[in-house]
Coordinates of N, CA and C in Angstrom, one line a residue:
F1 N -12.8 25.4 33.7 CA -13.4 24.4 32.9 C -14.5 24.2 32.9
T2 N -15.1 24.3 31.6 CA -16.8 23.6 31.7 C -16.3 22.0 30.8
V3 N -16.8 21.0 31.6 CA -16.6 20.2 31.0 C -18.5 19.4 31.0
S4 N -18.7 18.7 29.7 CA -20.2 18.3 29.6 C -20.2 16.9 29.6
R5 N -18.7 16.1 29.4 CA -19.2 14.5 29.1 C -18.0 13.8 30.0
P6 N -17.5 12.7 30.1 CA -16.2 11.9 30.3 C -15.1 12.3 29.2
N7 N -13.8 12.2 29.3 CA -13.2 12.3 28.4 C -13.2 13.1 27.6
E8 N -13.4 14.4 28.2 CA -12.9 15.4 27.3 C -12.1 16.5 27.9
V9 N -12.0 16.5 29.2 CA -10.9 17.0 29.9 C -10.3 16.6 30.8
W10 N -8.6 16.4 30.7 CA -8.6 15.2 31.7 C -7.1 16.7 32.1
V11 N -7.0 16.3 34.0 CA -5.8 17.1 34.6 C -5.1 16.0 35.3
S12 N -3.8 16.6 35.5 CA -2.7 15.6 35.7 C -1.5 16.7 36.5
D13 N -1.3 16.0 37.7 CA 0.2 16.5 38.0 C 0.8 15.4 39.3
I14 N 1.7 15.7 39.9 CA 3.0 14.8 40.0 C 2.8 15.3 41.4
T15 N 2.7 14.7 42.7 CA 3.3 14.8 44.3 C 3.8 13.6 44.3
Y16 N 5.0 13.5 45.5 CA 5.9 13.0 45.9 C 5.6 12.4 47.3
F17 N 6.0 11.2 48.3 CA 5.6 10.9 49.2 C 7.2 10.1 50.0
R18 N 7.4 10.5 50.7 CA 8.6 9.8 51.6 C 8.5 8.9 52.2
Y19 N 8.8 7.6 52.0 CA 9.3 6.5 53.1 C 10.2 6.1 52.9
N20 N 10.8 5.6 54.1 CA 12.3 4.5 54.0 C 13.3 5.1 53.4
D21 N 13.4 6.9 53.5 CA 14.1 7.7 53.2 C 14.4 7.8 51.5
F22 N 13.4 7.1 50.9 CA 13.2 7.4 49.6 C 11.6 8.1 49.3
S23 N 12.3 8.7 48.3 CA 10.8 9.9 47.6 C 10.5 8.8 46.4
Y24 N 9.0 8.6 46.6 CA 8.2 8.2 45.7 C 7.4 8.9 44.9
Y25 N 7.4 9.0 43.6 CA 6.3 10.1 42.9 C 5.3 9.9 42.5
I26 N 3.9 9.8 42.8 CA 2.6 9.5 42.4 C 2.2 10.7 41.4
C27 N 2.1 9.7 39.9 CA 1.4 10.9 38.8 C -0.2 10.5 38.9
V28 N -0.8 11.0 38.9 CA -2.1 10.8 38.6 C -2.9 11.9 37.2
I29 N -3.8 10.9 37.0 CA -4.7 11.6 35.7 C -6.1 11.5 36.4
L30 N -6.5 12.8 36.6 CA -8.2 13.2 36.7 C -9.1 13.2 35.4
D31 N -10.3 12.9 35.4 CA -11.0 13.5 33.9 C -12.2 14.4 35.2
L32 N -11.8 15.7 34.3 CA -12.7 16.4 35.1 C -14.3 16.5 35.2
Y33 N -14.8 15.7 34.2 CA -16.3 15.5 34.3 C -16.9 15.0 35.6
A34 N -16.2 13.9 36.2 CA -16.8 13.4 37.4 C -15.6 13.4 38.4
R35 N -14.4 14.2 38.6 CA -13.3 14.0 39.1 C -13.0 12.7 39.7
R36 N -13.0 11.6 38.6 CA -12.6 10.4 38.5 C -10.9 10.6 38.4
V37 N -10.3 10.0 39.0 CA -8.5 9.0 38.7 C -9.1 7.8 37.6
V38 N -8.3 8.4 36.4 CA -8.2 7.4 35.4 C -7.4 6.8 35.1
A39 N -6.4 7.1 36.0 CA -4.9 6.7 35.9 C -4.1 7.0 36.8
H40 N -3.1 6.0 37.5 CA -2.3 6.7 38.3 C -0.9 5.8 38.4
K41 N 0.4 6.2 38.5 CA 1.5 5.4 38.8 C 2.5 6.0 39.3
I42 N 3.0 5.2 40.4 CA 4.5 5.7 41.1 C 5.6 5.0 41.0
S43 N 6.6 6.0 41.0 CA 7.9 5.6 40.4 C 8.8 6.4 41.7
L44 N 10.1 6.0 41.7 CA 11.2 6.4 42.1 C 12.0 7.4 41.8
K45 N 11.2 7.6 40.4 CA 11.9 8.8 39.3 C 10.9 9.6 39.0
N46 N 10.9 11.1 39.3 CA 10.3 12.1 38.7 C 10.7 12.5 37.1
S47 N 9.9 11.8 36.4 CA 10.5 11.5 34.9 C 9.3 11.7 34.3
T48 N 10.0 12.3 32.5 CA 9.1 12.2 31.5 C 8.8 10.8 31.5
Q49 N 9.1 9.7 31.6 CA 9.0 8.2 31.1 C 7.5 8.3 32.4
L50 N 7.4 8.7 33.7 CA 6.7 8.3 34.5 C 5.1 9.0 33.8
T51 N 5.5 10.3 33.6 CA 4.2 11.0 32.8 C 3.8 10.4 31.5
K52 N 4.6 9.8 30.9 CA 4.1 9.4 29.6 C 3.5 7.9 29.7
S53 N 4.1 7.2 30.9 CA 3.1 5.7 31.1 C 2.1 5.9 31.6
T54 N 2.1 7.1 32.9 CA 0.8 7.3 33.0 C -0.7 7.3 32.1
F55 N -0.1 8.5 31.3 CA -1.2 9.4 30.6 C -1.4 7.8 29.4
K56 N -0.1 6.8 28.9 CA -0.7 5.6 27.9 C -1.8 4.7 28.8
L57 N -1.6 4.8 29.8 CA -2.6 3.5 30.8 C -4.1 4.5 30.6
A58 N -4.2 5.8 30.8 CA -5.3 6.3 30.9 C -6.0 6.3 29.5
Y59 N -5.0 6.6 28.5 CA -5.3 6.8 27.3 C -6.0 5.4 26.6
E60 N -5.2 4.3 27.0 CA -5.7 2.8 26.1 C -7.0 2.4 26.9
Y61 N -7.0 2.9 28.7 CA -8.1 2.4 29.2 C -9.5 3.1 28.7
R62 N -9.3 4.2 28.3 CA -10.5 5.2 28.1 C -10.7 5.6 26.7
Q63 N -9.3 5.5 25.9 CA -9.7 5.9 24.4 C -10.4 6.7 24.1
P64 N -10.4 8.1 24.8 CA -11.0 9.3 24.3 C -10.7 9.8 22.8
T65 N -11.6 10.7 22.6 CA -11.6 11.5 21.2 C -11.8 12.9 21.9
E66 N -11.0 14.0 20.8 CA -11.1 15.4 20.9 C -11.0 15.7 22.6
L67 N -9.6 15.3 23.0 CA -9.4 15.4 24.5 C -8.5 16.5 24.8
L68 N -9.0 17.2 25.7 CA -7.7 18.3 26.1 C -7.1 17.7 27.8
F69 N -5.8 17.7 27.5 CA -5.4 17.4 28.7 C -4.3 18.4 29.1
H70 N -4.6 19.0 30.5 CA -4.5 20.0 31.3 C -3.1 19.7 32.2
S71 N -2.1 20.6 32.7 CA -1.6 20.1 33.3 C -0.7 21.6 34.2
D72 N 0.3 21.5 35.3 CA 0.8 22.7 35.3 C 2.5 22.4 34.2
R73 N 3.3 23.5 34.5 CA 4.5 23.6 33.6 C 5.4 22.6 33.9
G74 N 5.2 21.8 34.7 CA 6.5 21.0 34.7 C 7.4 20.3 33.9
T75 N 8.4 20.3 33.9 CA 9.6 19.4 32.8 C 9.0 17.9 32.2
N76 N 8.4 17.3 32.7 CA 7.4 16.3 32.5 C 6.2 16.4 31.6
Y77 N 5.7 17.8 31.8 CA 4.3 17.8 31.0 C 5.2 18.5 30.0
T78 N 6.2 19.2 29.6 CA 6.8 20.3 28.7 C 7.8 19.6 27.8
S79 N 8.2 18.4 28.2 CA 9.1 18.1 27.5 C 8.7 17.9 26.3
N80 N 9.6 17.8 25.0 CA 9.5 17.5 23.9 C 8.7 15.9 23.4
T81 N 9.4 14.9 24.5 CA 8.9 13.8 24.1 C 7.7 13.7 24.6
F82 N 7.0 14.2 25.6 CA 5.7 14.1 26.0 C 4.9 14.7 25.1
R83 N 5.3 16.2 24.7 CA 4.3 17.1 23.9 C 3.9 16.3 22.5
D84 N 5.2 15.8 22.1 CA 5.4 15.1 20.5 C 4.4 13.9 20.9
Y85 N 4.3 12.9 22.2 CA 3.7 11.7 22.0 C 2.1 12.1 22.0
L86 N 1.6 13.3 22.9 CA 0.1 13.8 22.9 C -0.1 14.5 21.6
R87 N 0.8 15.0 21.1 CA 0.2 15.3 19.3 C 0.1 14.1 18.4
A88 N 1.0 13.4 18.6 CA 0.7 12.0 17.4 C -0.5 11.6 17.9
L89 N -1.2 11.5 19.0 CA -2.7 10.9 19.5 C -3.7 11.9 19.3
G90 N -3.4 13.1 18.6 CA -4.4 13.9 18.5 C -4.8 14.7 19.8
V91 N -4.3 14.8 20.9 CA -4.8 15.3 22.2 C -4.1 17.0 22.3
K92 N -5.1 17.8 22.8 CA -4.6 18.9 22.9 C -4.0 19.3 24.5
Q93 N -2.9 20.2 24.2 CA -2.3 20.0 25.6 C -2.7 21.7 25.7
S94 N -2.8 21.5 27.3 CA -3.1 23.3 27.8 C -2.4 23.0 29.1
F95 N -1.8 24.2 29.4 CA -0.9 24.7 30.7 C -1.3 25.7 31.5
S96 N -1.3 25.5 32.6 CA -1.9 26.6 33.9 C -0.6 27.9 33.5
N97 N -1.1 29.1 33.7 CA -0.1 30.2 33.6 C 0.5 30.2 34.7
T98 N 2.0 30.7 34.7 CA 3.1 30.6 35.0 C 2.7 31.0 36.6
A99 N 3.0 30.6 37.8 CA 2.6 31.1 39.6 C 0.7 31.1 39.1
T100 N 0.6 30.4 38.5 CA -1.3 30.8 38.7 C -1.5 29.4 38.8
P101 N -1.5 28.6 39.8 CA -2.0 27.2 39.9 C -3.6 26.7 39.8
Y102 N -4.8 27.6 39.6 CA -5.6 27.4 39.7 C -6.3 26.4 39.0
N103 N -6.0 26.6 38.0 CA -6.6 25.8 37.0 C -6.3 24.3 37.4
N104 N -5.5 23.9 38.2 CA -5.0 22.4 38.9 C -5.2 22.3 39.8
S105 N -6.1 23.3 40.6 CA -6.6 23.3 41.9 C -7.1 21.6 42.3
V106 N -8.0 21.0 41.2 CA -8.5 19.9 41.6 C -7.5 18.7 41.4
M107 N -6.7 19.0 41.4 CA -5.2 17.9 41.5 C -4.7 18.1 42.8
E108 N -4.8 19.3 43.2 CA -3.8 19.8 44.4 C -5.2 19.3 45.2
S109 N -6.1 19.3 45.4 CA -6.8 19.2 46.5 C -7.3 17.5 46.6
F110 N -7.0 16.6 45.4 CA -7.2 15.4 45.3 C -6.0 14.6 46.4
F111 N -4.6 15.5 45.7 CA -3.5 14.9 46.0 C -3.5 15.5 47.9
S112 N -4.1 16.4 48.1 CA -4.0 17.1 49.9 C -4.9 15.8 50.5
S113 N -6.2 15.6 49.8 CA -7.0 14.8 50.6 C -6.4 13.2 50.7
M114 N -5.6 12.8 49.8 CA -5.0 11.3 49.5 C -3.8 11.6 50.7
K115 N -2.9 12.6 51.0 CA -2.1 12.5 51.9 C -2.9 12.5 53.4
R116 N -3.7 13.6 53.3 CA -4.2 13.5 55.0 C -5.4 12.4 55.4
G117 N -6.1 12.1 53.8 CA -6.4 11.0 54.5 C -5.6 9.4 54.7
E118 N -4.5 9.5 53.8 CA -4.5 7.9 53.7 C -2.8 7.9 54.1
L119 N -2.0 8.7 53.5 CA -0.9 8.5 53.4 C 0.3 9.3 54.8
Y120 N -0.4 10.3 55.2 CA 0.1 11.1 56.8 C -0.6 10.1 57.6
R121 N -1.9 9.5 57.8 CA -2.1 8.8 58.7 C -1.5 7.2 59.3
Y122 N -0.5 6.9 58.1 CA -0.4 5.5 58.9 C 1.3 5.4 58.7
K123 N 1.8 4.5 59.3 CA 3.5 4.1 59.1 C 3.1 3.2 58.4
Y124 N 4.1 2.7 57.1 CA 3.6 1.7 56.4 C 5.2 1.0 56.9
R125 N 4.8 -0.2 56.7 CA 6.0 -1.5 57.1 C 6.5 -1.9 55.9
S126 N 6.2 -1.4 54.5 CA 6.9 -1.7 53.4 C 6.6 -1.0 52.3
E127 N 7.2 -1.2 51.3 CA 6.7 -0.4 50.1 C 5.9 -1.2 49.2
R128 N 5.2 -2.6 49.3 CA 4.5 -3.0 49.1 C 3.2 -2.7 50.2
E129 N 3.0 -2.4 51.1 CA 1.9 -1.9 52.0 C 1.7 -0.4 51.7
F130 N 2.6 0.1 51.2 CA 2.5 1.7 50.9 C 1.7 1.9 49.5
R131 N 2.2 0.9 48.7 CA 1.9 1.0 47.5 C 0.2 0.6 47.4
A132 N 0.1 -0.7 48.0 CA -1.1 -0.9 48.3 C -2.4 -0.1 48.8
A133 N -1.7 0.9 49.9 CA -2.4 2.0 50.4 C -2.9 2.8 49.3
V134 N -1.9 3.5 48.3 CA -2.3 4.3 47.6 C -3.7 3.7 46.3
E135 N -3.0 2.3 45.9 CA -4.5 1.7 45.0 C -5.8 1.6 46.0
R136 N -5.8 1.4 47.0 CA -6.8 1.4 47.9 C -7.3 2.7 48.0
Y137 N -6.8 3.7 48.5 CA -7.5 5.1 48.7 C -8.1 5.3 47.1
V138 N -7.2 5.6 46.1 CA -7.7 5.5 44.5 C -9.1 5.0 44.8
N139 N -9.4 3.8 44.8 CA -10.6 3.1 44.7 C -11.7 3.9 45.4
F140 N -11.4 4.1 46.8 CA -12.3 4.8 47.7 C -12.9 6.0 47.3
Y141 N -11.6 7.0 46.7 CA -11.9 8.2 46.2 C -12.5 8.1 44.8
N142 N -12.9 7.0 44.1 CA -13.4 6.9 42.9 C -14.8 6.4 43.3
T143 N -15.2 5.1 44.0 CA -16.1 4.7 44.3 C -16.7 4.6 45.4
E144 N -16.3 5.5 46.3 CA -17.2 5.8 47.5 C -17.1 6.8 48.3
R145 N -16.2 8.0 47.6 CA -16.3 9.0 48.2 C -17.0 10.1 47.9
P146 N -18.2 10.6 48.3 CA -19.1 11.7 47.4 C -18.4 12.8 47.2
H147 N -18.6 13.6 46.7 CA -18.3 15.2 46.1 C -19.6 16.0 46.2
K148 N -19.1 17.4 47.2 CA -20.1 18.2 46.9 C -20.0 18.8 45.6
T149 N -19.1 18.7 44.7 CA -19.1 19.3 43.5 C -20.2 18.7 42.4
L150 N -20.3 17.5 42.9 CA -20.7 16.5 41.9 C -22.4 16.0 42.7
H151 N -22.8 16.8 43.6 CA -24.0 16.9 44.2 C -23.8 15.7 45.2
Y152 N -23.0 15.4 45.8 CA -22.9 14.2 46.6 C -22.7 12.8 46.0
K153 N -22.4 13.0 44.9 CA -22.4 11.2 44.3 C -20.8 11.1 44.2
T154 N -20.5 9.8 43.9 CA -19.2 9.5 43.5 C -18.9 10.0 42.3
P155 N -17.7 9.6 42.1 CA -17.2 9.7 40.7 C -17.6 8.7 39.8
A156 N -17.7 7.4 40.2 CA -18.1 6.4 39.9 C -19.7 6.4 39.6
Q157 N -20.2 7.0 40.5 CA -21.8 7.3 40.4 C -22.3 8.5 39.2
K158 N -21.4 9.4 39.4 CA -21.9 10.4 38.1 C -21.3 9.7 36.6
E159 N -20.3 9.3 37.0 CA -20.1 8.4 34.9 C -21.2 7.7 35.0
E160 N -21.6 6.9 35.7 CA -22.7 5.6 35.6 C -23.7 6.3 35.2
N161 N -24.6 7.7 35.8 CA -25.4 8.4 35.5 C -25.2 8.8 33.9
Y162 N -24.4 9.6 33.7 CA -24.1 9.9 32.4 C -24.1 8.6 31.5
A163 N -23.9 7.8 31.5 CA -23.8 6.4 30.6 C -25.0 6.3 30.4
R164 N -26.1 6.4 31.4 CA -27.7 5.7 31.7 C -28.2 7.2 30.9
G165 N -27.5 8.2 30.7 CA -28.4 9.0 29.9 C -29.2 10.1 31.0
V166 N -29.1 9.8 32.2 CA -29.5 10.7 33.6 C -29.2 12.0 33.3
M167 N -29.6 13.1 33.3 CA -29.7 14.3 33.3 C -29.4 14.9 34.7
E168 N -28.9 15.5 35.1 CA -28.4 16.3 36.5 C -28.1 17.8 36.5
S169 N -28.8 18.4 37.8 CA -28.8 19.8 37.6 C -27.7 20.4 37.9
Q170 N -27.3 21.5 37.3 CA -25.9 22.1 37.4 C -25.8 23.0 38.3
D171 N -26.2 23.0 39.7 CA -26.3 24.1 40.8 C -25.0 24.7 40.7

């Protein structure tokens, strides 16, 4: 994807994390412009409701226009309920080709970093502590972790530069 501004292309996926014999499903939406997490939710159920509520949170927060929303072909994203919801908002939907996850590699990279950098490193004493760790990691990822692809800026810095009209080289 070639992305020239925030809220042009979002990508999403769901991962899970086991804690205390339960699987917790984490749905995340990233804005590809700055690789910023624009919304995330955690649920005990991997459902269309999880995907839709995460998207609703992002959409209400960012209020995009002419948005392309990309995901894999998971049932949460291909369900009639979710597809109708996006259509009603005027959002164009895009899917990775079957057995070709490269278009979602940014999401896979995010989940890998979150699991290695946070979730697999600690033994959580409560669900509340686990959920707080996810919040902490998302904040760290957006505001403190520089990205090579962003010329060693954080996602927040990249978006701030855009808002200020600062032009950046596209190496």
